[in-house]
Structure formats: C-alpha cells, structure tokens
C-alpha cells in the first residue's frame, strides 16, 4: 500500500467513481486510430483495399464509442477506392507490366555498369568508344559473354610499387605478359577468332598516385565488330585429354613463333640457335604426347601427329647444326613443310576441339 507524504494511510478512491460536479469540464472524445490508419493507407496506396476495410471498421467504432474521425475514415475509404480502381485498371491495360519492365531494365543497366578497376578474369564487357579505343576509361558495361561484346578479360598482373614507371615501360611489360596470360586463358588458339587481338588496361599517372592503382588488366578485344561467346579454354572448361594435347602442341607453336627477323644470310647464329630451340620444343612435345594416354578414337590420330613431329625433328636437328645459310635453308623449308598449319586436325576433331585451322599469314 502506498503512503501519503504525512505517513498516514492514503485515502481510498470512492467506488463507483463519483461523477464530476455540474459545470466541471468534460473529457474530450478521442480520435479513432482506425480512421487515421484508413486515411494513411488511402494516401500511401500500399495495399489499396486495406484502406476500405479499415475505414469500415473505423465508422462502426466511432458510432459505438462516440469518437472523432468520421471524416478521416470516409476520406481514407474514398482514396482507397480510387487506388483500388487504378490498380485494377493498371493490371487490365498492362501498364503495370510496362512499368515493371522499364524499372527492371533501368536496374539492369545500373547493375551492369562497373568500374574499369573492378574487372575480373572471365568478365565480358563493352566500353565507350569501342574495344580498341585508346581513351582513358573509368567505367565499362558488363554483359553476358553469350551476347555480342567488345572484350573479355583474360587475367591481370601487378606492377611493382615505386614511382610511376611511365607509359612506354608499362606497355612493354603489358605486351609481353598479356600475350602469355591470354594464351594460357585460351589454350586452343584455333578457337580464337581472327578479329580478336590482345588488349590491356594499364594505370595512368593519376590513378597510380590517387588510387594506388598498380594493376594491368589483360583481355581479348574485337579489333573489328564484336566477340560472341567466351574464348576461355583452360582447365576450367576443358577435360584433361584436351588440356594435355593443347599444352604439348602450344609449346611447339611458341618456339616457332620466336623466329628471328633477320635471315640466315644476315644473322646465321641467331637462326641456328632458334632452330635448336625448335628441335628442343619438338622433343618436349613428342614426349608429352607419348606420355599421355589418349582415350578411344583420339589415340590413333594423336599417334599420327607424333609420327609427323618425329619426321620434322630430323630436319630441324640438321638446321640447328648448319655451318652456312645454304645448308640452313636446305633443312628449314622441309622442316616447316612437315609442320603444316592444319597439323593435328584429325586429332582435334577426335578430342572435340576446334578444327578451324589458322589462316596462312600474308606477306
């Protein structure tokens, strides 16, 4: 029991309560919460029919309890009725569907706009000005690789910290390393379209200083038109037999690609050394192909490739031992003839790889 300030028992409230004397102020009637809710629901239009229901309950409660808010309830019901009719009309005419499709399209556009600094291996994208534009790029538009696109990221590498090395120094690194990265990304060079070229993004002096950007992003880019479909062909997309065949043959291709620019008459030593590297690559390719057990229908055509490589090796061995340019040329041409551009086409078909041989380079 509570106590009064004087310490005596507090007087009890009479029961039933004594009505206030005549002339005393009367309590004001409250406003119906349902009426307020009906009005708010009618204005906001979250669930249009709900405002009608709340308004009906509010009118019944106001009449029973003598509350205020009749006008609010009626206004809420009217607004809810209008909203309900508009919603029904929207569904009937397809206006809501058009609105939803438009909103979704805008959302996709926003979601597909990425920072050029956020590109990752395997991303396909379009960029302002086309694939091989040399303008500075801050944002690109990511797209599904199955759809036409300007470029596809093949990988990246970091530059060493320190002072900004300058564009020429960066480009020298990028040209060499991006070529290797792209070759590893797409082991099947036959499947790379003719319009695809090696491309890269590199830091500018501003991004180097302000954003601590040290990343060179490598890509295949469409020199003309667009690329369609992913060019990725590595261990993530190929089986073990396909990878074994491609890695063996690609090592030979890399050696052939390193041919000196000078003819043997101008630089015999360089050409002889190169012929020796081709012979060495042939040894490795043959060993890799023989060392892997190729299954089923692919076994015989791969064995045929090995035979052709062994014939070619004899010529390259003699070219590597040449003492003069005439002897070099004598073995150079038959050595190359034994390695035609379409070598291994049957083996590729059996392994379900691209059978579109590279185009003979024009002079």
Coordinates of C-alpha atoms in Angstrom, one line a residue:
X1 CA 0.0 0.0 0.0
X2 CA 1.3 3.4 -0.9
X3 CA 1.6 6.1 1.7
X4 CA 0.8 9.8 1.9
X5 CA 3.5 12.4 2.5
X6 CA 2.5 12.7 6.1
X7 CA 2.9 8.9 6.7
X8 CA -0.8 8.2 7.2
X9 CA -2.7 5.7 5.1
X10 CA -3.7 7.3 1.7
X11 CA -7.5 7.9 1.3
X12 CA -9.1 5.3 -1.0
X13 CA -10.9 6.4 -4.2
X14 CA -14.7 6.0 -3.7
X15 CA -16.3 3.2 -5.7
X16 CA -18.1 3.6 -8.0
X17 CA -16.3 6.9 -9.1
X18 CA -18.2 10.0 -8.2
X19 CA -19.3 11.9 -11.3
X20 CA -17.9 15.4 -11.6
X21 CA -20.0 18.2 -10.3
X22 CA -22.1 20.2 -12.7
X23 CA -20.1 22.7 -14.7
X24 CA -16.9 20.8 -14.4
X25 CA -15.0 20.3 -17.8
X26 CA -16.0 17.1 -19.6
X27 CA -13.3 14.9 -21.2
X28 CA -12.9 15.3 -25.0
X29 CA -13.8 12.3 -27.2
X30 CA -10.7 10.6 -28.7
X31 CA -10.0 10.3 -32.5
X32 CA -10.3 6.8 -33.9
X33 CA -6.9 5.2 -34.6
X34 CA -8.6 3.0 -37.3
X35 CA -9.8 6.2 -39.0
X36 CA -6.2 7.6 -39.1
X37 CA -4.9 4.3 -40.4
X38 CA -7.5 4.2 -43.1
X39 CA -6.5 7.7 -44.3
X40 CA -2.8 6.9 -44.3
X41 CA -3.3 3.7 -46.1
X42 CA -5.5 5.5 -48.7
X43 CA -2.8 8.2 -49.3
X44 CA 0.2 5.9 -49.4
X45 CA -1.6 3.2 -51.5
X46 CA 0.5 0.3 -50.1
X47 CA -2.5 -2.1 -50.2
X48 CA -5.5 -0.1 -51.6
X49 CA -8.3 -2.5 -50.4
X50 CA -7.0 -2.4 -46.9
X51 CA -8.0 1.3 -46.6
X52 CA -11.6 0.4 -47.3
X53 CA -11.6 -2.3 -44.7
X54 CA -10.0 -0.1 -42.1
X55 CA -12.4 2.7 -42.9
X56 CA -15.5 0.5 -42.4
X57 CA -14.3 -0.8 -39.1
X58 CA -13.5 2.8 -38.0
X59 CA -17.0 4.1 -38.8
X60 CA -18.5 1.3 -36.7
X61 CA -16.1 2.0 -33.8
X62 CA -16.8 5.8 -34.0
X63 CA -20.5 5.3 -33.8
X64 CA -20.2 2.8 -30.9
X65 CA -17.7 4.8 -28.8
X66 CA -18.6 8.3 -29.7
X67 CA -15.1 9.0 -31.1
X68 CA -14.0 11.6 -33.6
X69 CA -12.6 10.8 -37.0
X70 CA -15.6 10.1 -39.2
X71 CA -14.3 12.4 -41.9
X72 CA -10.9 10.8 -41.8
X73 CA -12.4 7.4 -42.2
X74 CA -14.5 8.4 -45.1
X75 CA -11.6 10.2 -46.8
X76 CA -9.4 7.1 -46.4
X77 CA -12.1 4.9 -47.9
X78 CA -12.5 7.2 -50.9
X79 CA -8.8 7.4 -51.5
X80 CA -8.5 3.6 -51.1
X81 CA -11.4 3.1 -53.6
X82 CA -9.7 5.3 -56.1
X83 CA -6.4 3.5 -55.6
X84 CA -8.1 0.1 -56.0
X85 CA -9.7 1.2 -59.3
X86 CA -6.4 2.5 -60.6
X87 CA -4.6 -0.7 -59.7
X88 CA -7.3 -2.8 -61.4
X89 CA -7.0 -0.6 -64.5
X90 CA -3.2 -0.9 -64.5
X91 CA -3.3 -4.7 -64.5
X92 CA -6.1 -4.7 -67.1
X93 CA -4.2 -2.5 -69.6
X94 CA -0.8 -3.9 -68.9
X95 CA 0.5 -0.5 -67.7
X96 CA 2.0 -2.0 -64.6
X97 CA 3.8 -4.7 -66.6
X98 CA 5.3 -2.0 -68.8
X99 CA 6.4 0.0 -65.7
X100 CA 7.9 -3.1 -64.1
X101 CA 9.7 -4.0 -67.3
X102 CA 11.1 -0.5 -67.5
X103 CA 12.2 -0.4 -63.9
X104 CA 13.9 -3.8 -64.3
X105 CA 15.7 -2.6 -67.4
X106 CA 17.0 0.5 -65.6
X107 CA 18.1 -1.7 -62.7
X108 CA 20.0 -4.0 -65.1
X109 CA 21.6 -1.0 -66.8
X110 CA 22.8 0.3 -63.4
X111 CA 23.9 -3.1 -62.2
X112 CA 25.9 -3.8 -65.3
X113 CA 27.8 -0.5 -65.2
X114 CA 31.1 -1.3 -63.4
X115 CA 34.3 0.4 -62.7
X116 CA 37.1 -0.5 -65.1
X117 CA 39.2 -1.1 -61.9
X118 CA 36.8 -3.9 -60.9
X119 CA 37.1 -6.1 -63.9
X120 CA 37.9 -9.8 -63.2
X121 CA 39.1 -12.7 -65.2
X122 CA 36.3 -14.1 -67.4
X123 CA 34.3 -10.8 -67.4
X124 CA 32.9 -9.8 -70.8
X125 CA 32.2 -6.1 -71.3
X126 CA 31.6 -3.2 -73.7
X127 CA 33.4 0.1 -73.3
X128 CA 32.9 3.7 -74.5
X129 CA 34.4 4.2 -78.0
X130 CA 34.6 0.5 -78.9
X131 CA 37.1 -2.3 -78.0
X132 CA 40.4 -0.8 -79.1
X133 CA 39.8 2.8 -78.1
X134 CA 42.9 4.4 -76.6
X135 CA 41.0 6.8 -74.5
X136 CA 41.1 6.7 -70.7
X137 CA 38.2 4.6 -69.4
X138 CA 36.7 4.7 -65.9
X139 CA 33.5 2.7 -66.4
X140 CA 32.5 -0.2 -68.6
X141 CA 29.3 -2.1 -69.1
X142 CA 29.4 -5.8 -68.1
X143 CA 27.5 -8.1 -70.4
X144 CA 26.7 -11.8 -70.7
X145 CA 29.6 -13.4 -72.7
X146 CA 27.0 -15.2 -74.9
X147 CA 25.9 -11.8 -76.2
X148 CA 28.0 -9.6 -78.6
X149 CA 30.7 -7.7 -76.6
X150 CA 33.8 -5.7 -77.1
X151 CA 36.2 -7.6 -74.9
X152 CA 36.8 -10.5 -72.5
X153 CA 39.2 -10.3 -69.5
X154 CA 41.8 -13.0 -69.6
X155 CA 43.7 -12.1 -66.5
X156 CA 45.8 -9.4 -64.8
X157 CA 49.1 -8.7 -63.1
X158 CA 50.5 -6.2 -60.7
X159 CA 53.2 -3.7 -61.4
X160 CA 56.0 -3.1 -58.8
X161 CA 55.5 -0.3 -56.3
X162 CA 57.5 2.9 -56.5
X163 CA 57.4 5.9 -58.8
X164 CA 55.2 5.8 -61.9
X165 CA 57.2 3.9 -64.5
X166 CA 55.8 5.8 -67.5
X167 CA 53.5 4.5 -70.3
X168 CA 56.3 3.1 -72.6
X169 CA 57.7 1.0 -69.8
X170 CA 54.3 -0.2 -68.7
X171 CA 53.3 -1.1 -72.3
X172 CA 56.4 -3.1 -72.8
X173 CA 55.6 -5.3 -69.8
X174 CA 51.9 -5.5 -70.8
X175 CA 52.6 -6.6 -74.3
X176 CA 54.7 -9.5 -73.2
X177 CA 52.8 -10.6 -70.2
X178 CA 49.3 -10.1 -71.5
X179 CA 50.2 -12.2 -74.5
X180 CA 51.2 -15.1 -72.2
X181 CA 48.2 -14.6 -70.0
X182 CA 45.8 -14.7 -72.9
X183 CA 47.5 -17.8 -74.4
X184 CA 47.0 -19.5 -71.0
X185 CA 43.4 -18.3 -70.8
X186 CA 42.7 -19.8 -74.2
X187 CA 44.9 -22.8 -74.8
X188 CA 43.0 -23.5 -78.0
X189 CA 44.4 -20.9 -80.3
X190 CA 42.4 -22.3 -83.2
X191 CA 39.2 -21.3 -81.4
X192 CA 40.2 -17.6 -81.1
X193 CA 38.5 -15.6 -83.9
X194 CA 40.5 -13.7 -86.4
X195 CA 39.2 -10.3 -85.1
X196 CA 40.4 -10.9 -81.5
X197 CA 43.5 -9.1 -80.5
X198 CA 45.4 -8.9 -77.2
X199 CA 44.3 -5.8 -75.3
X200 CA 45.0 -4.3 -71.9
X201 CA 44.2 -1.6 -69.4
X202 CA 47.1 0.0 -67.5
X203 CA 47.3 2.6 -64.8
X204 CA 47.5 6.3 -65.7
X205 CA 49.8 8.6 -63.7
X206 CA 46.7 10.0 -61.9
X207 CA 45.3 6.6 -61.0
X208 CA 48.7 5.4 -59.8
X209 CA 49.0 8.4 -57.4
X210 CA 45.4 8.9 -56.3
X211 CA 44.0 5.4 -56.3
X212 CA 47.2 3.4 -55.8
X213 CA 46.4 1.5 -59.0
X214 CA 49.1 -1.0 -59.9
X215 CA 47.0 -3.5 -62.0
X216 CA 47.4 -4.2 -65.7
X217 CA 44.2 -5.9 -66.9
X218 CA 44.6 -8.1 -70.0
X219 CA 41.8 -9.0 -72.4
X220 CA 40.9 -10.3 -75.8
X221 CA 39.3 -7.4 -77.7
X222 CA 37.4 -7.2 -81.0
X223 CA 39.6 -5.3 -83.5
X224 CA 36.5 -5.2 -85.7
X225 CA 32.9 -5.9 -85.0
X226 CA 32.1 -7.8 -81.8
X227 CA 33.1 -11.0 -80.0
X228 CA 30.4 -13.6 -79.2
X229 CA 30.8 -16.4 -76.8
X230 CA 33.5 -16.9 -74.2
X231 CA 37.0 -17.6 -75.5
X232 CA 38.0 -19.3 -72.3
X233 CA 39.7 -22.7 -73.0
X234 CA 41.7 -23.8 -70.0
X235 CA 41.4 -26.4 -67.2
X236 CA 38.2 -24.8 -66.0
X237 CA 36.4 -25.5 -69.3
X238 CA 38.4 -28.4 -70.9
X239 CA 38.9 -32.0 -69.9
X240 CA 42.3 -33.5 -69.0
X241 CA 42.9 -35.0 -72.5
X242 CA 42.2 -31.7 -74.3
X243 CA 44.5 -29.8 -72.0
X244 CA 47.3 -32.4 -72.4
X245 CA 47.1 -32.2 -76.2
X246 CA 46.9 -28.4 -76.3
X247 CA 49.8 -27.7 -73.9
X248 CA 52.0 -30.1 -75.8
X249 CA 51.3 -28.5 -79.2
X250 CA 51.4 -24.9 -77.8
X251 CA 54.9 -25.3 -76.6
X252 CA 56.0 -26.1 -80.2
X253 CA 54.0 -23.1 -81.6
X254 CA 55.7 -20.8 -79.1
X255 CA 59.1 -21.9 -80.3
X256 CA 58.2 -21.5 -83.9
X257 CA 56.8 -18.0 -83.2
X258 CA 60.2 -16.9 -81.8
X259 CA 61.8 -17.0 -85.3
X260 CA 64.4 -14.2 -85.8
X261 CA 63.5 -11.3 -88.0
X262 CA 66.9 -11.4 -89.8
X263 CA 67.5 -14.1 -92.5
X264 CA 70.3 -16.6 -92.1
X265 CA 72.5 -14.6 -94.5
X266 CA 72.3 -11.6 -92.1
X267 CA 72.4 -13.5 -88.8
X268 CA 73.2 -17.2 -89.1
X269 CA 74.0 -17.7 -85.4
X270 CA 70.5 -16.4 -84.4
X271 CA 68.8 -18.6 -86.8
X272 CA 70.8 -21.7 -85.9
X273 CA 70.1 -21.1 -82.2
X274 CA 66.4 -20.7 -83.0
X275 CA 66.4 -24.0 -85.0
X276 CA 67.9 -25.6 -81.9
X277 CA 65.1 -24.3 -79.7
X278 CA 62.5 -25.7 -82.2
X279 CA 64.2 -29.1 -82.1
X280 CA 64.1 -28.9 -78.3
X281 CA 60.5 -28.0 -78.4
X282 CA 59.7 -30.9 -80.7
X283 CA 61.5 -33.2 -78.3
X284 CA 59.2 -32.0 -75.5
X285 CA 56.0 -32.1 -77.5
X286 CA 56.7 -35.6 -78.6
X287 CA 57.5 -36.7 -75.1
X288 CA 54.3 -35.1 -73.7
X289 CA 52.0 -36.7 -76.4
X290 CA 53.6 -40.1 -75.9
X291 CA 53.5 -39.8 -72.1
X292 CA 49.7 -39.2 -72.0
X293 CA 47.2 -42.0 -72.7
X294 CA 44.7 -40.5 -75.1
X295 CA 41.3 -42.3 -75.0
X296 CA 39.3 -44.1 -77.7
X297 CA 39.1 -42.6 -81.1
X298 CA 41.7 -39.9 -80.3
X299 CA 44.5 -42.4 -79.7
X300 CA 45.3 -43.1 -83.4
X301 CA 45.2 -39.6 -84.8
X302 CA 47.4 -38.3 -81.9
X303 CA 49.9 -41.1 -82.7
X304 CA 49.8 -39.9 -86.3
X305 CA 50.7 -36.4 -85.1
X306 CA 53.7 -37.8 -83.2
X307 CA 55.0 -39.5 -86.4
X308 CA 54.8 -36.2 -88.3
X309 CA 56.6 -34.4 -85.5
X310 CA 59.4 -37.0 -85.5
X311 CA 59.9 -36.5 -89.2
X312 CA 60.1 -32.8 -88.8
X313 CA 62.6 -33.1 -85.9
X314 CA 65.2 -34.6 -88.2
X315 CA 65.2 -31.5 -90.4
X316 CA 65.3 -29.1 -87.5
X317 CA 68.2 -31.0 -86.0
X318 CA 70.2 -30.6 -89.2
X319 CA 69.2 -26.9 -89.5
X320 CA 70.5 -26.4 -85.9
X321 CA 73.8 -27.8 -87.0
X322 CA 74.2 -25.7 -90.1
X323 CA 77.5 -24.1 -90.8
X324 CA 76.2 -21.8 -93.6
X325 CA 73.0 -20.3 -94.8
X326 CA 72.6 -22.6 -97.8
X327 CA 72.6 -25.6 -95.5
X328 CA 70.2 -23.9 -93.2
X329 CA 67.7 -23.2 -96.0
X330 CA 68.0 -26.8 -97.2
X331 CA 66.6 -28.1 -94.0
X332 CA 64.4 -25.1 -92.9
X333 CA 61.9 -25.5 -95.7
X334 CA 61.2 -29.2 -95.4
X335 CA 61.2 -28.8 -91.6
X336 CA 58.4 -26.2 -91.9
X337 CA 56.6 -28.3 -94.6
X338 CA 56.4 -31.1 -92.1
X339 CA 54.6 -28.8 -89.7
X340 CA 51.6 -27.6 -91.7
X341 CA 49.1 -25.2 -90.2
X342 CA 46.4 -27.8 -90.1
X343 CA 48.7 -30.4 -88.4
X344 CA 46.6 -32.4 -85.9
X345 CA 43.2 -31.5 -87.3
X346 CA 42.0 -35.1 -87.1
X347 CA 43.3 -35.4 -83.5
X348 CA 41.5 -32.2 -82.6
X349 CA 38.2 -33.5 -84.1
X350 CA 38.5 -36.7 -82.1
X351 CA 39.2 -34.6 -78.9
X352 CA 36.3 -32.3 -79.7
X353 CA 38.5 -29.2 -80.1
X354 CA 38.2 -26.5 -82.8
X355 CA 39.1 -27.8 -86.2
X356 CA 39.3 -24.4 -87.9
X357 CA 43.0 -24.2 -88.7
X358 CA 44.8 -20.8 -88.5
X359 CA 44.9 -18.7 -91.7
X360 CA 48.2 -18.7 -93.6
X361 CA 49.8 -15.3 -92.8
X362 CA 50.1 -13.0 -95.8
X363 CA 53.4 -11.3 -96.7

